[in-house]
Amino acid sequence: MTPATLVQPQVKLTQHLIDGQWCDSADGKTLETFNPATAEMIANVAAGDRADIDKAVAAARRAFDSGPWSKMSARDRGKLLYRLADLIAENADELAALEVLNNGKPISEVKGADVPLTIETFRYYAGWADKVTGDTIPVDSTFGNFLCYTRREPVGVCGQIIPWNFPLLMAAWKLGPALACGNTVILKPAEQTPLTALRLGELALEAGFPPGVLNVVSGFGETAGDALVRHPDVEKIAFTGEYKTAQIIMKNAADTLKRISFELGGKSPAVVFADADMDLAVRGAMTGIFFNQGEVCCAGSRIFVEESAHDEFVERFAAAANNHRLGDPFDPNTRQGAQVSKEQLDKVLRYIDIGKREDKATCVAGGSQHGDTGWFVKPTIFADVTNDMRIAQEEIFGPVASVIKFREINEVIREANTTMYGLAAAVWTRDISKAFAVANGVRAGIVWVNCYNTFDPAAPFGGYKFSGHGRENGKGVLDMYTETKTVWVNLD
Ligand code: ADP
């Protein structure tokens, strides 16, 4: 039930947005989208395939090569992005309600994080639009008198494939830099959560983005996503999701030698030293693993605790987890909502079962589904875990924490790095030398010291190893959405 004070979510858009027009799939196919909190079907949404991707790519190509977008000044592109950010702010309550309905995450988090960060991301990249500049290069004059300079030009038509855990925010992370740099885009939202991406497409039209600049084609990965990855007229693919999908994409993008960037999974270590502020550490561990139902690529899922503080930490962490308010995501007091799909619910429960069977680990909180309506999992903590166990090595993508005991700093840094992933890490200590030793020693793209899950559009986000290629956020992304052209002018 949605409390009367909240905007009632309404599903108005279920078609693709291609070339500024709303349309069904060429073959008329649709997919079902659900409310994870009730397991009820919300709507049938167009399920795109090759023909729809062909149409969207052709529109994006036209918009890039010859439409008003191709002639628009960088400053005017920035103004459109500012306008889009303003429209998102004006429609924030509606977007938040739609996100909760389709994803199952709590309204407090959507209003506190997803929507404001989406707005700020568009504003941040709006600011960059007219500041992406080339250089004048002081070249050797032995062979002549030259002016040599570089221009930064957009890459072209970009396919952006996003996941279901932060549907709106992941769209913003991808669209902000791509559009600021003058590219055109085909955005493919995850099949589980297409609704806010479609509304975002509508707001982009209202903001004044010319037709074809932003196309939104919903559909499955194996059909719509695959067609985008293989399309010869798509110059770049930006993808967020599982590393196994990234491996498939990398292979399928090889024939057309696409530029690719990946933001993938993690099994991020969170290190708690005995000298830490324990309140802070417990709060940090809670947000690290239970924020967004644990459906976060940078979730702090392996919590290493120094031996002398281990028992106290586990007791307090388990007490906090047992008090964590789980339930109706539309209730403003709810802290944890539903897993996004039945498939994810089953996956998380499977891992909980694996943890219980691995004889050494003890389940000290949660450990089962919550209720029998919707796809909720109790915040779950395993203690006495060792780093070689499956629950400590494989990405669960749910509210399941593994607590691992350690004795000394070199051991914990080594263990923290014993994972295929390298997205994030955290450390809680009052000792600055320990904090820096961990921050420098872990092979991870983001390190939080005495905090967790702080984000800003200006701060780079991304991973080492199997956690990805390239970064989201920050000015570095602009390099991924531009080509550098070097121009030599003979002045003699
Ligand atoms: P999950 O398994 O958690 O849904 P995925 O990595 O499969 O995560 O999905 C992330 C995004 O990648 C989704 O938009 C999905 O549709 C898309 N996707 C999945 N498989 C492919 C594929 N073979 N090619 C292109 N995109 C894909």
Coordinates of C-alpha atoms and ligand atoms in Angstrom, one line a residue:
M1 CA 0.0 0.0 0.0
T2 CA 1.3 3.4 -0.9
P3 CA 0.7 5.9 2.0
A4 CA -1.6 8.7 0.9
T5 CA 1.2 11.3 1.4
L6 CA 3.2 9.7 -1.4
V7 CA 2.7 10.1 -5.1
Q8 CA 0.8 7.1 -6.5
P9 CA 3.1 5.4 -9.1
Q10 CA 1.5 5.3 -12.5
V11 CA 2.7 3.3 -15.4
K12 CA 2.0 5.3 -18.6
L13 CA 5.0 4.4 -20.8
T14 CA 5.5 0.9 -22.0
Q15 CA 6.8 1.4 -25.6
H16 CA 10.2 2.0 -27.0
L17 CA 11.4 5.6 -27.5
I18 CA 13.0 5.6 -31.0
D19 CA 13.7 8.8 -33.0
G20 CA 11.5 10.8 -30.7
Q21 CA 8.4 8.5 -31.2
W22 CA 6.9 5.9 -29.0
C23 CA 6.5 2.6 -30.7
D24 CA 5.8 -1.1 -30.1
S25 CA 8.4 -3.7 -31.0
A26 CA 8.5 -4.6 -34.7
D27 CA 7.3 -8.2 -33.9
G28 CA 4.8 -7.0 -31.3
K29 CA 6.6 -8.9 -28.4
T30 CA 6.3 -7.7 -24.9
L31 CA 7.9 -8.6 -21.5
E32 CA 6.2 -8.7 -18.1
T33 CA 7.5 -6.3 -15.4
F34 CA 6.8 -6.9 -11.7
N35 CA 6.4 -5.3 -8.3
P36 CA 9.0 -7.1 -6.2
A37 CA 7.3 -6.2 -3.0
T38 CA 4.1 -8.0 -4.0
A39 CA 5.3 -10.3 -6.8
E40 CA 2.4 -8.9 -8.9
M41 CA 2.8 -8.1 -12.6
I42 CA 2.7 -4.3 -13.2
A43 CA 2.7 -4.0 -16.9
N44 CA 3.6 -5.5 -20.3
V45 CA 6.5 -3.5 -21.7
A46 CA 7.7 -3.7 -25.3
A47 CA 10.5 -6.3 -25.7
G48 CA 12.9 -5.1 -28.4
D49 CA 14.9 -7.3 -30.8
R50 CA 17.2 -6.8 -33.7
A51 CA 14.7 -4.9 -35.9
D52 CA 14.0 -2.4 -33.1
I53 CA 17.7 -2.0 -32.4
D54 CA 18.4 -1.4 -36.2
K55 CA 15.7 1.3 -36.2
A56 CA 17.1 3.0 -33.1
V57 CA 20.7 2.8 -34.4
A58 CA 19.6 4.3 -37.7
A59 CA 17.9 7.2 -35.8
A60 CA 20.9 7.7 -33.6
R61 CA 23.2 7.7 -36.6
R62 CA 21.1 10.3 -38.4
A63 CA 21.0 12.5 -35.3
F64 CA 24.8 12.2 -34.9
D65 CA 25.7 12.8 -38.6
S66 CA 23.2 15.3 -39.8
G67 CA 20.6 16.3 -37.2
P68 CA 20.4 19.6 -35.2
W69 CA 22.4 17.8 -32.5
S70 CA 25.5 17.5 -34.8
K71 CA 25.5 21.3 -35.2
M72 CA 24.6 22.3 -31.7
S73 CA 27.2 24.1 -29.6
A74 CA 28.7 22.3 -26.6
R75 CA 27.2 25.0 -24.4
D76 CA 23.7 24.4 -25.7
R77 CA 24.2 20.7 -25.1
G78 CA 25.0 21.6 -21.5
K79 CA 21.9 23.7 -21.2
L80 CA 19.8 20.8 -22.3
L81 CA 21.4 18.6 -19.7
Y82 CA 20.7 21.3 -17.0
R83 CA 17.1 21.4 -18.2
L84 CA 16.8 17.7 -18.0
A85 CA 18.1 17.8 -14.4
D86 CA 15.5 20.5 -13.6
L87 CA 12.7 18.4 -15.0
I88 CA 13.9 15.3 -13.0
A89 CA 13.8 17.5 -9.9
E90 CA 10.3 18.8 -10.7
N91 CA 9.1 15.2 -11.2
A92 CA 11.2 13.7 -8.4
D93 CA 8.3 12.2 -6.4
E94 CA 6.8 10.5 -9.4
L95 CA 10.1 9.1 -10.5
A96 CA 10.9 7.9 -7.0
A97 CA 7.5 6.1 -6.7
L98 CA 8.0 4.4 -10.1
E99 CA 11.5 3.3 -9.0
V100 CA 10.2 1.8 -5.8
L101 CA 7.3 0.1 -7.6
N102 CA 9.5 -1.6 -10.2
N103 CA 12.7 -2.3 -8.1
G104 CA 11.4 -2.9 -4.6
K105 CA 14.0 -0.6 -2.9
P106 CA 12.8 1.6 0.0
I107 CA 11.4 5.0 -0.8
S108 CA 13.7 6.6 1.9
E109 CA 16.7 5.5 -0.1
V110 CA 15.3 6.5 -3.5
K111 CA 14.5 10.0 -2.2
G112 CA 17.8 10.2 -0.3
A113 CA 20.2 8.8 -2.8
D114 CA 18.9 7.6 -6.2
V115 CA 17.0 10.6 -7.3
P116 CA 19.2 13.4 -5.9
L117 CA 22.3 11.7 -7.3
T118 CA 20.6 11.3 -10.7
I119 CA 19.9 15.1 -10.7
E120 CA 23.4 16.0 -9.6
T121 CA 25.0 13.7 -12.2
F122 CA 23.2 15.4 -15.0
R123 CA 24.2 18.8 -13.6
Y124 CA 27.8 17.8 -13.1
Y125 CA 28.1 16.7 -16.8
A126 CA 26.1 19.7 -18.0
G127 CA 28.9 21.7 -16.5
W128 CA 31.5 19.8 -18.4
A129 CA 29.9 20.0 -21.8
D130 CA 31.7 23.2 -22.9
K131 CA 34.9 22.4 -21.1
V132 CA 36.1 19.4 -23.0
T133 CA 39.0 21.0 -24.8
G134 CA 42.0 19.9 -26.8
D135 CA 45.6 21.2 -26.5
T136 CA 48.1 23.1 -28.6
I137 CA 51.2 20.9 -28.9
P138 CA 54.7 22.4 -28.9
V139 CA 56.0 20.2 -31.7
D140 CA 59.6 20.0 -32.9
S141 CA 60.4 22.6 -35.6
T142 CA 63.3 20.7 -37.2
F143 CA 61.3 19.7 -40.2
G144 CA 59.1 22.8 -40.6
N145 CA 57.0 25.3 -39.0
F146 CA 53.8 23.8 -37.7
L147 CA 50.7 24.5 -35.6
C148 CA 49.7 21.3 -34.0
Y149 CA 46.6 21.0 -31.9
T150 CA 44.1 18.4 -30.7
R151 CA 40.3 18.4 -30.9
R152 CA 38.1 16.3 -28.7
E153 CA 35.3 14.9 -30.8
P154 CA 32.4 12.6 -29.8
V155 CA 32.9 8.9 -30.4
G156 CA 29.5 8.6 -32.2
V157 CA 26.6 6.2 -31.6
C158 CA 26.8 4.6 -28.2
G159 CA 25.0 1.6 -26.9
Q160 CA 24.5 1.8 -23.1
I161 CA 23.3 -1.4 -21.3
I162 CA 22.4 -0.9 -17.7
P163 CA 21.4 -3.1 -14.8
W164 CA 18.3 -3.3 -12.5
N165 CA 19.8 -2.3 -9.1
F166 CA 19.8 1.5 -9.6
P167 CA 17.8 1.8 -12.8
L168 CA 17.6 5.6 -12.9
L169 CA 21.0 6.4 -11.5
M170 CA 22.8 4.0 -13.7
A171 CA 21.1 5.6 -16.7
A172 CA 22.3 9.0 -15.5
W173 CA 25.9 7.8 -15.0
K174 CA 25.9 6.6 -18.6
L175 CA 23.9 9.3 -20.3
G176 CA 25.4 12.3 -18.6
P177 CA 29.0 12.0 -20.0
A178 CA 27.8 10.6 -23.4
L179 CA 25.4 13.4 -24.1
A180 CA 27.7 16.1 -22.7
C181 CA 30.3 15.1 -25.2
G182 CA 27.9 15.1 -28.1
N183 CA 27.3 11.4 -28.7
T184 CA 24.0 9.9 -29.5
V185 CA 22.7 6.9 -27.5
I186 CA 20.6 3.8 -27.5
L187 CA 19.9 3.0 -23.9
K188 CA 18.8 -0.5 -23.0
P189 CA 17.5 -0.8 -19.5
A190 CA 17.4 -4.1 -17.7
E191 CA 14.4 -6.3 -18.5
Q192 CA 13.4 -6.3 -14.8
T193 CA 13.3 -2.5 -14.5
P194 CA 12.4 -0.6 -17.7
L195 CA 10.0 2.0 -16.2
T196 CA 12.0 4.9 -15.0
A197 CA 14.3 4.8 -18.0
L198 CA 11.3 5.2 -20.3
R199 CA 10.1 8.2 -18.2
L200 CA 13.6 9.6 -18.3
G201 CA 13.4 9.4 -22.1
E202 CA 10.2 11.3 -22.1
L203 CA 11.7 14.0 -19.9
A204 CA 14.7 14.3 -22.3
L205 CA 12.3 14.9 -25.1
E206 CA 10.5 17.6 -23.0
A207 CA 13.9 19.1 -22.2
G208 CA 14.4 19.6 -25.9
F209 CA 16.9 16.9 -26.9
P210 CA 16.4 16.4 -30.6
P211 CA 14.8 13.1 -31.8
G212 CA 17.2 10.3 -32.2
V213 CA 19.7 11.7 -29.7
L214 CA 18.4 9.5 -26.8
N215 CA 16.6 6.3 -27.8
V216 CA 15.4 3.9 -25.1
V217 CA 14.8 0.3 -26.3
S218 CA 13.6 -2.1 -23.6
G219 CA 14.2 -5.8 -23.9
F220 CA 16.2 -8.8 -22.9
G221 CA 20.0 -9.0 -22.9
E222 CA 20.2 -12.0 -25.2
T223 CA 18.1 -10.2 -27.9
A224 CA 18.0 -6.4 -27.7
G225 CA 21.3 -6.2 -25.8
D226 CA 23.1 -8.6 -28.1
A227 CA 21.9 -6.8 -31.2
L228 CA 23.3 -3.6 -29.8
V229 CA 26.6 -5.2 -29.0
R230 CA 27.0 -6.6 -32.5
H231 CA 25.7 -3.7 -34.5
P232 CA 28.3 -2.4 -37.0
D233 CA 27.1 1.2 -36.7
V234 CA 27.4 1.3 -32.9
E235 CA 30.9 2.7 -32.0
K236 CA 30.9 2.2 -28.3
I237 CA 29.3 -0.1 -25.7
A238 CA 29.1 0.9 -22.0
F239 CA 27.9 -1.9 -19.8
T240 CA 27.2 -2.4 -16.2
G241 CA 26.3 -5.9 -14.9
E242 CA 27.9 -9.2 -14.2
Y243 CA 31.4 -10.1 -15.3
K244 CA 30.1 -13.2 -17.1
T245 CA 27.9 -11.0 -19.3
A246 CA 30.9 -8.7 -19.9
Q247 CA 32.9 -11.6 -21.1
I248 CA 30.1 -12.4 -23.7
I249 CA 29.9 -8.8 -24.7
M250 CA 33.6 -8.5 -25.1
K251 CA 33.6 -11.5 -27.5
N252 CA 30.6 -10.3 -29.4
A253 CA 31.9 -6.7 -29.7
A254 CA 35.2 -8.0 -31.1
D255 CA 34.1 -8.3 -34.8
T256 CA 33.2 -4.7 -34.9
L257 CA 36.2 -3.7 -32.7
K258 CA 34.0 -1.5 -30.5
R259 CA 35.2 0.7 -27.7
I260 CA 34.0 -0.9 -24.5
S261 CA 33.8 0.1 -20.9
F262 CA 32.6 -2.1 -18.1
E263 CA 31.4 -1.6 -14.5
L264 CA 31.1 -5.0 -13.0
G265 CA 30.7 -6.9 -9.8
G266 CA 32.6 -7.1 -6.5
K267 CA 33.3 -8.9 -3.3
S268 CA 34.5 -5.9 -1.4
P269 CA 36.5 -6.2 1.8
A270 CA 35.6 -4.1 4.8
V271 CA 38.4 -4.2 7.4
V272 CA 37.6 -3.4 11.1
F273 CA 40.6 -2.9 13.4
A274 CA 40.2 -3.3 17.1
D275 CA 41.0 0.4 17.7
A276 CA 38.1 1.5 15.5
D277 CA 35.1 3.5 16.7
M278 CA 32.8 0.5 17.0
D279 CA 29.6 2.4 16.5
L280 CA 30.9 3.9 13.3
A281 CA 32.2 0.5 12.2
V282 CA 28.9 -1.3 12.8
R283 CA 26.9 1.5 11.1
G284 CA 29.4 1.4 8.2
A285 CA 29.2 -2.4 7.9
M286 CA 25.3 -2.2 8.0
T287 CA 25.2 0.3 5.1
G288 CA 28.0 -1.5 3.3
I289 CA 26.1 -4.7 3.0
F290 CA 22.4 -3.9 3.5
F291 CA 22.0 -0.7 1.5
N292 CA 19.8 -1.4 -1.5
Q293 CA 19.1 -5.0 -0.2
G294 CA 22.7 -5.8 -0.9
E295 CA 22.1 -5.4 -4.6
V296 CA 25.1 -3.2 -5.0
C297 CA 28.2 -4.0 -7.0
C298 CA 30.4 -2.3 -4.3
A299 CA 28.7 -4.0 -1.3
G300 CA 31.0 -4.7 1.6
S301 CA 30.2 -8.4 1.7
R302 CA 33.5 -9.6 3.3
I303 CA 34.0 -8.0 6.7
F304 CA 37.4 -8.7 8.2
V305 CA 37.5 -8.1 12.0
E306 CA 40.6 -8.0 14.1
E307 CA 40.6 -11.0 16.5
S308 CA 40.4 -9.0 19.8
A309 CA 37.3 -7.0 18.7
H310 CA 35.7 -9.9 16.8
D311 CA 33.2 -11.1 19.3
E312 CA 32.0 -7.7 20.3
F313 CA 31.7 -6.6 16.7
V314 CA 29.7 -9.7 15.7
E315 CA 27.3 -9.3 18.6
R316 CA 26.6 -5.6 17.8
F317 CA 26.4 -6.2 14.1
A318 CA 23.9 -9.1 14.5
A319 CA 21.8 -7.0 16.9
A320 CA 21.7 -4.1 14.4
A321 CA 20.8 -6.5 11.6
N322 CA 18.0 -8.0 13.6
N323 CA 16.6 -4.5 14.3
H324 CA 16.9 -3.5 10.6
R325 CA 13.4 -2.5 9.4
L326 CA 12.4 -4.8 6.5
G327 CA 9.2 -4.6 4.6
D328 CA 6.9 -2.4 2.5
P329 CA 9.2 -0.3 0.5
F330 CA 6.7 2.6 0.3
D331 CA 6.8 2.9 4.1
P332 CA 9.1 5.9 4.8
N333 CA 10.5 4.0 7.9
T334 CA 11.5 0.9 5.9
R335 CA 15.3 0.4 5.6
Q336 CA 15.3 -2.7 3.4
G337 CA 12.9 -3.6 0.7
A338 CA 12.5 -6.6 -1.6
Q339 CA 15.0 -8.3 -3.9
V340 CA 14.3 -7.3 -7.5
S341 CA 13.1 -10.7 -8.8
K342 CA 12.2 -14.2 -7.9
E343 CA 15.4 -15.3 -9.7
Q344 CA 17.4 -13.1 -7.3
L345 CA 15.5 -14.2 -4.3
D346 CA 16.2 -17.8 -5.2
K347 CA 19.9 -17.1 -5.8
V348 CA 20.3 -15.4 -2.5
L349 CA 18.5 -18.2 -0.6
R350 CA 20.7 -20.7 -2.4
Y351 CA 23.9 -18.9 -1.2
I352 CA 22.4 -18.8 2.4
D353 CA 22.0 -22.5 2.1
I354 CA 25.5 -23.0 0.9
G355 CA 26.8 -20.9 3.8
K356 CA 24.8 -23.0 6.3
R357 CA 26.2 -26.2 4.8
E358 CA 29.8 -25.0 4.9
D359 CA 30.5 -26.5 8.3
K360 CA 32.7 -23.8 9.8
A361 CA 30.4 -20.8 9.3
T362 CA 27.7 -19.8 11.8
C363 CA 24.6 -17.9 10.8
V364 CA 24.2 -15.2 13.5
A365 CA 21.4 -13.1 11.9
G366 CA 18.6 -13.7 9.4
G367 CA 19.2 -16.7 7.2
S368 CA 15.8 -17.0 5.5
Q369 CA 13.2 -15.4 3.4
H370 CA 11.0 -12.8 5.1
G371 CA 7.2 -13.3 4.9
D372 CA 5.5 -15.1 2.1
T373 CA 4.5 -12.2 -0.1
G374 CA 7.0 -10.6 -2.4
W375 CA 10.8 -11.3 -2.6
F376 CA 12.2 -10.3 0.8
V377 CA 15.3 -11.7 2.5
K378 CA 16.2 -11.1 6.1
P379 CA 19.4 -9.3 6.6
T380 CA 21.8 -12.2 7.0
I381 CA 25.2 -12.5 8.7
F382 CA 27.6 -15.4 8.8
A383 CA 30.4 -15.4 11.4
D384 CA 33.4 -17.7 11.6
V385 CA 33.7 -17.5 7.8
T386 CA 37.1 -18.2 6.1
N387 CA 38.1 -16.4 3.0
D388 CA 38.2 -19.5 0.9
M389 CA 34.5 -20.4 1.4
R390 CA 32.1 -19.9 -1.5
I391 CA 30.1 -17.3 0.4
A392 CA 33.3 -15.3 0.9
Q393 CA 34.4 -15.5 -2.8
E394 CA 31.3 -15.4 -5.0
E395 CA 29.2 -12.4 -5.5
I396 CA 25.8 -13.0 -3.9
F397 CA 24.3 -9.6 -4.7
G398 CA 22.0 -9.8 -1.7
P399 CA 21.8 -9.0 2.0
V400 CA 24.4 -11.6 3.1
A401 CA 27.5 -10.6 5.0
S402 CA 30.5 -12.9 5.8
V403 CA 32.5 -12.0 8.9
I404 CA 36.1 -13.2 8.8
K405 CA 38.6 -13.0 11.7
F406 CA 42.2 -11.7 11.2
R407 CA 45.3 -11.2 13.4
E408 CA 47.6 -8.8 11.7
I409 CA 47.7 -6.1 9.0
N410 CA 49.7 -7.8 6.3
E411 CA 47.6 -10.9 6.6
V412 CA 44.4 -8.9 6.2
I413 CA 45.6 -7.0 3.2
R414 CA 46.7 -10.2 1.5
E415 CA 43.3 -11.8 2.3
A416 CA 41.4 -8.7 1.2
N417 CA 43.1 -9.0 -2.2
T418 CA 42.5 -12.7 -2.5
T419 CA 39.4 -12.3 -4.7
M420 CA 38.9 -12.1 -8.4
Y421 CA 37.3 -8.7 -7.9
G422 CA 38.7 -5.3 -7.1
L423 CA 35.9 -2.8 -6.9
A424 CA 35.8 -1.3 -3.4
A425 CA 37.3 -1.7 0.0
A426 CA 36.9 0.0 3.4
V427 CA 38.8 0.3 6.6
W428 CA 37.8 1.4 10.1
T429 CA 40.6 2.4 12.5
R430 CA 41.8 5.4 14.6
D431 CA 45.3 4.7 13.5
I432 CA 46.3 6.8 10.4
S433 CA 49.1 4.5 9.5
K434 CA 46.9 1.4 9.4
A435 CA 44.3 3.4 7.4
F436 CA 46.9 4.3 4.7
A437 CA 48.5 0.9 4.7
V438 CA 45.1 -0.7 3.8
A439 CA 44.1 2.1 1.4
N440 CA 47.4 1.7 -0.5
G441 CA 47.6 -2.0 -0.2
V442 CA 44.2 -3.1 -1.5
R443 CA 43.8 -3.5 -5.3
A444 CA 40.4 -1.8 -5.6
G445 CA 39.1 1.2 -7.4
I446 CA 37.5 2.9 -4.4
V447 CA 38.6 2.8 -0.7
W448 CA 36.5 4.2 2.1
V449 CA 38.2 5.1 5.3
N450 CA 35.9 5.2 8.4
C451 CA 32.9 5.4 6.0
Y452 CA 31.1 3.5 3.3
N453 CA 28.9 4.1 0.3
T454 CA 29.7 7.8 -0.2
F455 CA 29.2 8.8 -3.8
D456 CA 29.5 12.0 -5.8
P457 CA 29.3 12.5 -9.6
A458 CA 32.7 14.1 -9.5
A459 CA 34.4 11.2 -7.8
P460 CA 35.6 8.3 -10.1
F461 CA 33.9 5.0 -9.5
G462 CA 35.0 1.6 -11.0
G463 CA 37.2 -1.4 -10.5
Y464 CA 40.4 -3.4 -10.9
K465 CA 40.6 -7.0 -12.1
F466 CA 37.2 -8.6 -12.8
S467 CA 35.4 -5.5 -11.5
G468 CA 35.7 -3.6 -14.8
H469 CA 37.4 -1.5 -17.4
G470 CA 37.4 2.3 -17.1
R471 CA 35.6 4.5 -14.6
E472 CA 32.1 6.0 -14.2
N473 CA 31.7 9.5 -12.7
G474 CA 34.4 12.2 -12.6
K475 CA 36.1 13.9 -15.5
G476 CA 38.0 10.7 -16.7
V477 CA 34.8 9.4 -18.2
L478 CA 34.9 12.2 -20.8
D479 CA 37.9 10.4 -22.3
M480 CA 35.8 7.3 -22.9
Y481 CA 33.2 9.3 -24.8
T482 CA 35.6 11.3 -27.0
E483 CA 38.1 10.7 -29.7
T484 CA 41.3 12.8 -29.8
K485 CA 42.0 14.2 -33.3
T486 CA 45.5 15.7 -33.8
V487 CA 45.7 18.4 -36.5
W488 CA 49.0 19.5 -38.1
V489 CA 49.0 22.8 -40.0
N490 CA 51.9 23.8 -42.1
L491 CA 52.5 27.4 -41.5
D492 CA 55.3 27.9 -44.1
Ligands
ADP1 P1 21.9 -10.0 -14.0 O1 22.2 -11.4 -14.3 O2 22.1 -9.6 -12.6 O3 20.5 -9.6 -14.6 P2 23.3 -9.1 -16.3 O4 24.8 -8.8 -16.4 O5 22.8 -10.3 -17.0 O6 22.9 -9.1 -14.8 O7 22.4 -7.9 -16.9 C1 22.8 -6.5 -16.9 C2 22.4 -5.9 -18.3 O8 23.0 -6.7 -19.3 C3 20.9 -6.1 -18.5 O9 20.4 -4.9 -19.2 C4 20.8 -7.3 -19.4 O10 19.6 -7.3 -20.2 C5 22.0 -7.1 -20.3 N1 22.5 -8.3 -20.9 C6 22.4 -9.6 -20.4 N2 23.0 -10.5 -21.3 C7 23.4 -9.7 -22.4 C8 24.1 -10.0 -23.6 N3 24.4 -11.3 -23.9 N4 24.4 -9.0 -24.4 C9 24.1 -7.7 -24.1 N5 23.5 -7.4 -23.0 C10 23.1 -8.4 -22.1

